[in-house]
Amino acid sequence: MKRLQKTGFYRTAPICALALAALVLTACLTGCGSQPYKVVPVEGTLTSAGQPLANCVIQFKPAEGRLSSAKTDENGHFKAQYSSDTAGIQVGECRLYLVNVGGTITGPGKFTYTPEQQKLLEKYGTSTEGFPVTITKKDKNMVIDLP
């Protein structure tokens, strides 16, 4: 009996199947949902002209990737959060934005600010260029002093 020679699709199908299986296995072993960016824990103090900025909501926004956020306490201390289960900030260049600078609540979603707080929001608020910050490593004592 004459043996049929495998050609075309029948010759390449097993190779394609093996390549696909290897790709799927690699993706699962490296973590299909892993973070594409390096994130390091960061906490510190936010000040302006050397004075702590209390009760501020801040964001750290990288050029690419997810932003991190934090809230300062009464001493200006903050601990950045990248996601609900990951503390920190993405490594690299980012911009710091003030979302709120501890104003007095006057109604639902409404705040009153001192002239100094208003000036900071106008200079570093979310509709501005923000303040440049570079994250290079884990840091528990970062001091960010807004001029």
PDB file of C-alpha atoms in Angstrom:
ATOM      1  CA  MET A   1       0.000   0.000   0.000  1.00  0.00           C
ATOM      2  CA  LYS A   2       1.295   3.404  -0.953  1.00  0.00           C
ATOM      3  CA  ARG A   3       1.802   5.847   1.893  1.00  0.00           C
ATOM      4  CA  LEU A   4       0.254   9.321   1.492  1.00  0.00           C
ATOM      5  CA  GLN A   5       2.745  12.159   1.800  1.00  0.00           C
ATOM      6  CA  LYS A   6       1.786  14.958   4.179  1.00  0.00           C
ATOM      7  CA  THR A   7       1.718  18.303   2.448  1.00  0.00           C
ATOM      8  CA  GLY A   8       0.439  21.821   3.032  1.00  0.00           C
ATOM      9  CA  PHE A   9      -1.936  22.142   5.963  1.00  0.00           C
ATOM     10  CA  TYR A  10      -1.354  18.608   7.233  1.00  0.00           C
ATOM     11  CA  ARG A  11       2.384  19.230   7.557  1.00  0.00           C
ATOM     12  CA  THR A  12       2.121  22.632   9.342  1.00  0.00           C
ATOM     13  CA  ALA A  13      -0.915  21.996  11.567  1.00  0.00           C
ATOM     14  CA  PRO A  14       1.019  20.127  14.316  1.00  0.00           C
ATOM     15  CA  ILE A  15       3.694  22.847  14.351  1.00  0.00           C
ATOM     16  CA  CYS A  16       1.064  25.609  14.669  1.00  0.00           C
ATOM     17  CA  ALA A  17      -0.697  23.708  17.443  1.00  0.00           C
ATOM     18  CA  LEU A  18       2.574  23.314  19.365  1.00  0.00           C
ATOM     19  CA  ALA A  19       3.414  27.015  18.946  1.00  0.00           C
ATOM     20  CA  LEU A  20      -0.051  28.044  20.172  1.00  0.00           C
ATOM     21  CA  ALA A  21       0.194  25.716  23.171  1.00  0.00           C
ATOM     22  CA  ALA A  22       3.620  27.155  24.061  1.00  0.00           C
ATOM     23  CA  LEU A  23       2.267  30.704  23.814  1.00  0.00           C
ATOM     24  CA  VAL A  24      -0.703  29.951  26.075  1.00  0.00           C
ATOM     25  CA  LEU A  25       1.506  28.145  28.607  1.00  0.00           C
ATOM     26  CA  THR A  26       3.984  31.055  28.684  1.00  0.00           C
ATOM     27  CA  ALA A  27       1.180  33.576  29.234  1.00  0.00           C
ATOM     28  CA  CYS A  28      -0.275  31.550  32.100  1.00  0.00           C
ATOM     29  CA  LEU A  29       3.086  30.945  33.773  1.00  0.00           C
ATOM     30  CA  THR A  30       4.056  34.620  33.645  1.00  0.00           C
ATOM     31  CA  GLY A  31       0.643  35.698  34.902  1.00  0.00           C
ATOM     32  CA  CYS A  32      -2.062  36.676  32.471  1.00  0.00           C
ATOM     33  CA  GLY A  33      -3.124  39.575  34.713  1.00  0.00           C
ATOM     34  CA  SER A  34       0.289  40.697  35.933  1.00  0.00           C
ATOM     35  CA  GLN A  35       1.164  44.377  36.141  1.00  0.00           C
ATOM     36  CA  PRO A  36       2.977  45.600  33.037  1.00  0.00           C
ATOM     37  CA  TYR A  37       4.749  48.338  35.035  1.00  0.00           C
ATOM     38  CA  LYS A  38       7.064  48.192  38.047  1.00  0.00           C
ATOM     39  CA  VAL A  39       5.345  49.629  41.126  1.00  0.00           C
ATOM     40  CA  VAL A  40       7.170  50.422  44.374  1.00  0.00           C
ATOM     41  CA  PRO A  41       5.765  51.386  47.792  1.00  0.00           C
ATOM     42  CA  VAL A  42       6.025  55.135  48.402  1.00  0.00           C
ATOM     43  CA  GLU A  43       5.038  57.235  51.383  1.00  0.00           C
ATOM     44  CA  GLY A  44       6.173  60.580  52.615  1.00  0.00           C
ATOM     45  CA  THR A  45       5.186  64.148  53.361  1.00  0.00           C
ATOM     46  CA  LEU A  46       3.617  66.760  51.104  1.00  0.00           C
ATOM     47  CA  THR A  47       4.512  70.350  51.947  1.00  0.00           C
ATOM     48  CA  SER A  48       4.294  73.798  50.431  1.00  0.00           C
ATOM     49  CA  ALA A  49       7.004  76.300  51.337  1.00  0.00           C
ATOM     50  CA  GLY A  50       8.085  73.847  54.043  1.00  0.00           C
ATOM     51  CA  GLN A  51       4.645  73.674  55.709  1.00  0.00           C
ATOM     52  CA  PRO A  52       2.690  70.370  55.740  1.00  0.00           C
ATOM     53  CA  LEU A  53      -0.367  70.234  53.462  1.00  0.00           C
ATOM     54  CA  ALA A  54      -3.073  68.588  55.562  1.00  0.00           C
ATOM     55  CA  ASN A  55      -6.071  66.626  54.270  1.00  0.00           C
ATOM     56  CA  CYS A  56      -5.130  66.832  50.582  1.00  0.00           C
ATOM     57  CA  VAL A  57      -6.140  64.305  47.953  1.00  0.00           C
ATOM     58  CA  ILE A  58      -3.290  63.854  45.488  1.00  0.00           C
ATOM     59  CA  GLN A  59      -2.688  61.852  42.322  1.00  0.00           C
ATOM     60  CA  PHE A  60       0.556  60.674  40.737  1.00  0.00           C
ATOM     61  CA  LYS A  61       0.033  60.294  36.991  1.00  0.00           C
ATOM     62  CA  PRO A  62       2.692  58.670  34.780  1.00  0.00           C
ATOM     63  CA  ALA A  63       2.932  59.326  31.025  1.00  0.00           C
ATOM     64  CA  GLU A  64       1.689  55.753  30.493  1.00  0.00           C
ATOM     65  CA  GLY A  65       0.006  53.355  32.861  1.00  0.00           C
ATOM     66  CA  ARG A  66      -2.254  53.746  35.848  1.00  0.00           C
ATOM     67  CA  LEU A  67      -2.245  56.662  38.251  1.00  0.00           C
ATOM     68  CA  SER A  68      -1.714  56.289  41.983  1.00  0.00           C
ATOM     69  CA  SER A  69      -3.489  58.316  44.623  1.00  0.00           C
ATOM     70  CA  ALA A  70      -3.116  59.256  48.261  1.00  0.00           C
ATOM     71  CA  LYS A  71      -4.632  61.398  50.992  1.00  0.00           C
ATOM     72  CA  THR A  72      -2.479  63.388  53.379  1.00  0.00           C
ATOM     73  CA  ASP A  73      -3.156  63.376  57.104  1.00  0.00           C
ATOM     74  CA  GLU A  74      -3.048  66.426  59.396  1.00  0.00           C
ATOM     75  CA  ASN A  75       0.786  66.372  59.217  1.00  0.00           C
ATOM     76  CA  GLY A  76       0.936  66.146  55.422  1.00  0.00           C
ATOM     77  CA  HIS A  77       1.927  62.448  55.543  1.00  0.00           C
ATOM     78  CA  PHE A  78       0.689  60.243  52.687  1.00  0.00           C
ATOM     79  CA  LYS A  79       0.905  56.617  51.573  1.00  0.00           C
ATOM     80  CA  ALA A  80       0.357  56.124  47.824  1.00  0.00           C
ATOM     81  CA  GLN A  81      -2.019  53.452  46.543  1.00  0.00           C
ATOM     82  CA  TYR A  82      -1.709  52.020  42.993  1.00  0.00           C
ATOM     83  CA  SER A  83      -4.747  49.736  43.113  1.00  0.00           C
ATOM     84  CA  SER A  84      -7.063  48.310  45.741  1.00  0.00           C
ATOM     85  CA  ASP A  85      -4.521  45.594  46.570  1.00  0.00           C
ATOM     86  CA  THR A  86      -1.203  47.266  45.623  1.00  0.00           C
ATOM     87  CA  ALA A  87       0.428  50.131  47.503  1.00  0.00           C
ATOM     88  CA  GLY A  88       2.815  52.424  45.691  1.00  0.00           C
ATOM     89  CA  ILE A  89       3.591  54.383  42.561  1.00  0.00           C
ATOM     90  CA  GLN A  90       4.774  53.283  39.142  1.00  0.00           C
ATOM     91  CA  VAL A  91       8.555  53.724  38.703  1.00  0.00           C
ATOM     92  CA  GLY A  92       9.603  56.573  36.419  1.00  0.00           C
ATOM     93  CA  GLU A  93       8.595  60.137  35.675  1.00  0.00           C
ATOM     94  CA  CYS A  94       5.131  61.236  36.765  1.00  0.00           C
ATOM     95  CA  ARG A  95       3.188  64.380  37.583  1.00  0.00           C
ATOM     96  CA  LEU A  96       1.637  65.151  40.954  1.00  0.00           C
ATOM     97  CA  TYR A  97      -1.828  66.720  40.869  1.00  0.00           C
ATOM     98  CA  LEU A  98      -3.840  68.190  43.736  1.00  0.00           C
ATOM     99  CA  VAL A  99      -7.441  66.984  43.627  1.00  0.00           C
ATOM    100  CA  ASN A 100      -8.405  68.649  46.900  1.00  0.00           C
ATOM    101  CA  VAL A 101      -6.344  70.755  49.306  1.00  0.00           C
ATOM    102  CA  GLY A 102      -8.270  70.304  52.528  1.00  0.00           C
ATOM    103  CA  GLY A 103     -10.971  72.866  51.932  1.00  0.00           C
ATOM    104  CA  THR A 104     -14.051  73.249  54.091  1.00  0.00           C
ATOM    105  CA  ILE A 105     -17.062  71.246  52.884  1.00  0.00           C
ATOM    106  CA  THR A 106     -19.953  73.629  52.144  1.00  0.00           C
ATOM    107  CA  GLY A 107     -22.312  71.176  50.454  1.00  0.00           C
ATOM    108  CA  PRO A 108     -22.410  67.967  48.402  1.00  0.00           C
ATOM    109  CA  GLY A 109     -19.222  68.065  46.312  1.00  0.00           C
ATOM    110  CA  LYS A 110     -18.616  71.736  47.201  1.00  0.00           C
ATOM    111  CA  PHE A 111     -15.643  73.148  49.087  1.00  0.00           C
ATOM    112  CA  THR A 112     -14.454  76.542  50.244  1.00  0.00           C
ATOM    113  CA  TYR A 113     -10.709  77.171  50.144  1.00  0.00           C
ATOM    114  CA  THR A 114      -8.412  79.705  51.753  1.00  0.00           C
ATOM    115  CA  PRO A 115      -6.580  82.004  49.316  1.00  0.00           C
ATOM    116  CA  GLU A 116      -3.415  79.904  49.792  1.00  0.00           C
ATOM    117  CA  GLN A 117      -5.287  76.652  49.078  1.00  0.00           C
ATOM    118  CA  GLN A 118      -6.958  78.185  46.013  1.00  0.00           C
ATOM    119  CA  LYS A 119      -3.562  79.305  44.695  1.00  0.00           C
ATOM    120  CA  LEU A 120      -2.169  75.762  45.061  1.00  0.00           C
ATOM    121  CA  LEU A 121      -5.171  74.279  43.234  1.00  0.00           C
ATOM    122  CA  GLU A 122      -4.765  76.780  40.400  1.00  0.00           C
ATOM    123  CA  LYS A 123      -1.074  75.904  40.116  1.00  0.00           C
ATOM    124  CA  TYR A 124      -1.165  72.107  40.651  1.00  0.00           C
ATOM    125  CA  GLY A 125      -4.809  71.070  40.156  1.00  0.00           C
ATOM    126  CA  THR A 126      -5.949  68.367  37.751  1.00  0.00           C
ATOM    127  CA  SER A 127      -6.443  70.863  34.899  1.00  0.00           C
ATOM    128  CA  THR A 128      -2.812  72.056  35.117  1.00  0.00           C
ATOM    129  CA  GLU A 129       0.572  70.592  34.164  1.00  0.00           C
ATOM    130  CA  GLY A 130       1.025  69.360  37.728  1.00  0.00           C
ATOM    131  CA  PHE A 131       4.312  69.053  39.586  1.00  0.00           C
ATOM    132  CA  PRO A 132       7.072  66.745  38.248  1.00  0.00           C
ATOM    133  CA  VAL A 133       8.078  63.831  40.468  1.00  0.00           C
ATOM    134  CA  THR A 134      10.536  61.023  39.712  1.00  0.00           C
ATOM    135  CA  ILE A 135      10.051  57.631  41.340  1.00  0.00           C
ATOM    136  CA  THR A 136      13.153  55.414  41.256  1.00  0.00           C
ATOM    137  CA  LYS A 137      12.860  53.084  44.249  1.00  0.00           C
ATOM    138  CA  LYS A 138      10.878  52.159  47.327  1.00  0.00           C
ATOM    139  CA  ASP A 139      10.709  55.231  49.567  1.00  0.00           C
ATOM    140  CA  LYS A 140       9.197  55.636  53.042  1.00  0.00           C
ATOM    141  CA  ASN A 141      10.459  59.178  53.606  1.00  0.00           C
ATOM    142  CA  MET A 142       9.781  61.058  50.365  1.00  0.00           C
ATOM    143  CA  VAL A 143       9.339  64.788  50.852  1.00  0.00           C
ATOM    144  CA  ILE A 144       7.551  66.708  48.116  1.00  0.00           C
ATOM    145  CA  ASP A 145       7.736  70.450  48.656  1.00  0.00           C
ATOM    146  CA  LEU A 146       5.529  72.418  46.287  1.00  0.00           C
ATOM    147  CA  PRO A 147       6.951  75.897  45.654  1.00  0.00           C
TER     148      PRO A 147
END
